[in-house]
PDB file of C-alpha atoms in Angstrom:
ATOM      1  CA  SER A  25       4.160   5.556  14.987  1.00  0.00           C
ATOM      2  CA  ASP A  26       0.800   6.428  13.714  1.00  0.00           C
ATOM      3  CA  LYS A  27       2.021   6.262  10.156  1.00  0.00           C
ATOM      4  CA  VAL A  28       2.782   3.150   7.893  1.00  0.00           C
ATOM      5  CA  LYS A  29       5.765   4.083   5.625  1.00  0.00           C
ATOM      6  CA  VAL A  30       6.667   2.084   2.593  1.00  0.00           C
ATOM      7  CA  LYS A  31      10.133   2.566   0.962  1.00  0.00           C
ATOM      8  CA  PHE A  32      11.427   1.149  -2.077  1.00  0.00           C
ATOM      9  CA  ASN A  33      13.852   1.707  -4.891  1.00  0.00           C
ATOM     10  CA  LEU A  34      12.447   2.528  -8.544  1.00  0.00           C
ATOM     11  CA  LYS A  35      14.603   2.343 -11.491  1.00  0.00           C
ATOM     12  CA  ASN A  36      13.937   3.389 -15.144  1.00  0.00           C
ATOM     13  CA  VAL A  37      15.246   0.606 -17.322  1.00  0.00           C
ATOM     14  CA  GLY A  38      13.690   2.098 -20.564  1.00  0.00           C
ATOM     15  CA  LYS A  39      15.308   4.018 -23.462  1.00  0.00           C
ATOM     16  CA  TYR A  40      13.710   7.306 -22.362  1.00  0.00           C
ATOM     17  CA  ALA A  41      12.913   9.562 -19.448  1.00  0.00           C
ATOM     18  CA  GLY A  42       9.406   8.931 -18.127  1.00  0.00           C
ATOM     19  CA  ASP A  43       7.054   8.858 -15.100  1.00  0.00           C
ATOM     20  CA  GLU A  44       5.778   6.046 -13.051  1.00  0.00           C
ATOM     21  CA  VAL A  45       2.887   6.186 -10.615  1.00  0.00           C
ATOM     22  CA  SER A  46       3.810   3.671  -7.918  1.00  0.00           C
ATOM     23  CA  GLN A  47       0.946   2.510  -5.785  1.00  0.00           C
ATOM     24  CA  VAL A  48       0.598   0.720  -2.498  1.00  0.00           C
ATOM     25  CA  TYR A  49      -2.157  -1.624  -1.726  1.00  0.00           C
ATOM     26  CA  VAL A  50      -3.063  -3.261   1.499  1.00  0.00           C
ATOM     27  CA  THR A  51      -4.507  -6.827   1.968  1.00  0.00           C
ATOM     28  CA  TYR A  52      -6.194  -7.265   5.390  1.00  0.00           C
ATOM     29  CA  PRO A  53      -5.817 -10.156   7.760  1.00  0.00           C
ATOM     30  CA  GLU A  54      -8.761 -12.602   7.728  1.00  0.00           C
ATOM     31  CA  THR A  55     -11.576 -10.908   9.840  1.00  0.00           C
ATOM     32  CA  GLY A  56     -14.611 -13.178   9.060  1.00  0.00           C
ATOM     33  CA  VAL A  57     -16.127 -10.160   7.302  1.00  0.00           C
ATOM     34  CA  TYR A  58     -16.338  -9.509   3.634  1.00  0.00           C
ATOM     35  CA  MET A  59     -13.495  -7.337   2.600  1.00  0.00           C
ATOM     36  CA  PRO A  60     -12.048  -6.369  -0.742  1.00  0.00           C
ATOM     37  CA  ILE A  61      -9.148  -8.420  -1.821  1.00  0.00           C
ATOM     38  CA  LYS A  62      -6.834  -5.167  -1.746  1.00  0.00           C
ATOM     39  CA  GLN A  63      -7.331  -1.649  -1.130  1.00  0.00           C
ATOM     40  CA  LEU A  64      -5.282   1.248  -2.389  1.00  0.00           C
ATOM     41  CA  LYS A  65      -3.763   3.168   0.411  1.00  0.00           C
ATOM     42  CA  GLY A  66      -1.258   5.570  -1.311  1.00  0.00           C
ATOM     43  CA  PHE A  67       0.491   6.477  -4.452  1.00  0.00           C
ATOM     44  CA  LYS A  68       3.251   8.794  -5.909  1.00  0.00           C
ATOM     45  CA  ARG A  69       4.243  10.028  -9.358  1.00  0.00           C
ATOM     46  CA  VAL A  70       7.807   9.857  -9.849  1.00  0.00           C
ATOM     47  CA  SER A  71       9.729  11.222 -12.751  1.00  0.00           C
ATOM     48  CA  LEU A  72      12.933   9.348 -13.838  1.00  0.00           C
ATOM     49  CA  ASP A  73      15.499   9.976 -16.443  1.00  0.00           C
ATOM     50  CA  LYS A  74      16.725   7.049 -18.530  1.00  0.00           C
ATOM     51  CA  GLY A  75      18.734   4.782 -16.241  1.00  0.00           C
ATOM     52  CA  GLN A  76      17.868   6.815 -13.241  1.00  0.00           C
ATOM     53  CA  LYS A  77      17.267   5.071  -9.749  1.00  0.00           C
ATOM     54  CA  LYS A  78      15.260   6.714  -6.857  1.00  0.00           C
ATOM     55  CA  GLU A  79      14.292   5.745  -3.474  1.00  0.00           C
ATOM     56  CA  VAL A  80      10.542   6.393  -3.169  1.00  0.00           C
ATOM     57  CA  GLU A  81       8.589   6.716   0.053  1.00  0.00           C
ATOM     58  CA  ILE A  82       4.778   6.447   0.344  1.00  0.00           C
ATOM     59  CA  GLU A  83       3.113   6.831   3.717  1.00  0.00           C
ATOM     60  CA  PHE A  84      -0.393   6.686   5.080  1.00  0.00           C
ATOM     61  CA  ASP A  85      -1.972   6.946   8.494  1.00  0.00           C
ATOM     62  CA  LYS A  86      -2.691   3.706  10.469  1.00  0.00           C
ATOM     63  CA  SER A  87      -6.206   5.071  10.994  1.00  0.00           C
ATOM     64  CA  ASP A  88      -6.647   4.415   7.280  1.00  0.00           C
ATOM     65  CA  LEU A  89      -6.657   0.776   8.090  1.00  0.00           C
ATOM     66  CA  ARG A  90      -9.972   1.010  10.019  1.00  0.00           C
ATOM     67  CA  CYS A  91     -13.046  -0.791   8.954  1.00  0.00           C
ATOM     68  CA  TRP A  92     -16.719  -0.620   9.989  1.00  0.00           C
ATOM     69  CA  ASP A  93     -17.665  -3.531  12.532  1.00  0.00           C
ATOM     70  CA  GLU A  94     -21.295  -4.336  12.177  1.00  0.00           C
ATOM     71  CA  LYS A  95     -21.314  -6.023  15.585  1.00  0.00           C
ATOM     72  CA  SER A  96     -19.846  -3.185  17.716  1.00  0.00           C
ATOM     73  CA  HIS A  97     -21.185  -0.401  15.304  1.00  0.00           C
ATOM     74  CA  LYS A  98     -17.994   1.260  15.500  1.00  0.00           C
ATOM     75  CA  PHE A  99     -14.768   1.375  13.460  1.00  0.00           C
ATOM     76  CA  VAL A 100     -12.050  -0.932  14.450  1.00  0.00           C
ATOM     77  CA  THR A 101      -8.551  -1.838  13.103  1.00  0.00           C
ATOM     78  CA  PRO A 102      -8.397  -5.657  12.527  1.00  0.00           C
ATOM     79  CA  GLU A 103      -5.384  -7.343  14.413  1.00  0.00           C
ATOM     80  CA  GLY A 104      -3.170  -9.658  12.540  1.00  0.00           C
ATOM     81  CA  ARG A 105      -1.067  -9.876   9.520  1.00  0.00           C
ATOM     82  CA  TYR A 106      -1.167  -7.355   6.788  1.00  0.00           C
ATOM     83  CA  GLU A 107       0.167  -7.654   3.304  1.00  0.00           C
ATOM     84  CA  LEU A 108       1.580  -4.457   1.601  1.00  0.00           C
ATOM     85  CA  GLN A 109       1.781  -4.690  -2.132  1.00  0.00           C
ATOM     86  CA  VAL A 110       3.716  -2.109  -4.474  1.00  0.00           C
ATOM     87  CA  GLY A 111       3.272  -1.971  -8.169  1.00  0.00           C
ATOM     88  CA  GLY A 112       2.236   0.243 -11.044  1.00  0.00           C
ATOM     89  CA  SER A 113      -1.221  -1.000 -10.939  1.00  0.00           C
ATOM     90  CA  SER A 114      -3.536  -3.392  -8.936  1.00  0.00           C
ATOM     91  CA  ASP A 115      -2.701  -6.289 -11.423  1.00  0.00           C
ATOM     92  CA  ASN A 116       1.133  -5.498 -11.694  1.00  0.00           C
ATOM     93  CA  ILE A 117       2.445  -6.087  -8.260  1.00  0.00           C
ATOM     94  CA  LEU A 118       6.180  -6.078  -8.053  1.00  0.00           C
ATOM     95  CA  LEU A 119       6.842  -6.083  -4.278  1.00  0.00           C
ATOM     96  CA  ARG A 120       5.296  -7.810  -1.344  1.00  0.00           C
ATOM     97  CA  LYS A 121       5.905  -7.125   2.329  1.00  0.00           C
ATOM     98  CA  TYR A 122       4.198  -8.137   5.570  1.00  0.00           C
ATOM     99  CA  PHE A 123       3.582  -6.382   8.971  1.00  0.00           C
ATOM    100  CA  ASP A 124       1.642  -7.354  11.919  1.00  0.00           C
ATOM    101  CA  LEU A 125      -0.850  -5.101  14.173  1.00  0.00           C
TER     102      LEU A 125
END
């Protein structure tokens, strides 16, 4: 597949209905080149009633994993183990999963 799909359950445990903006970040495998610690790859706003639970799916293209290689002067997709992180913000990560390319 040309897509990376991230599925997870989201539940409103608060006293009131509300919205949550779920965010998916990716940490790249070690490449020997400076890379940000994590990069935002997708997000979705979800409205939930009090006590409601929903399955959320966020997807992005695998081509979004490309980065510029100074040596070859072209975009490449690093091989190795990637970490997916899901949370309400970059410093509030609630779920971590891994995949290999």
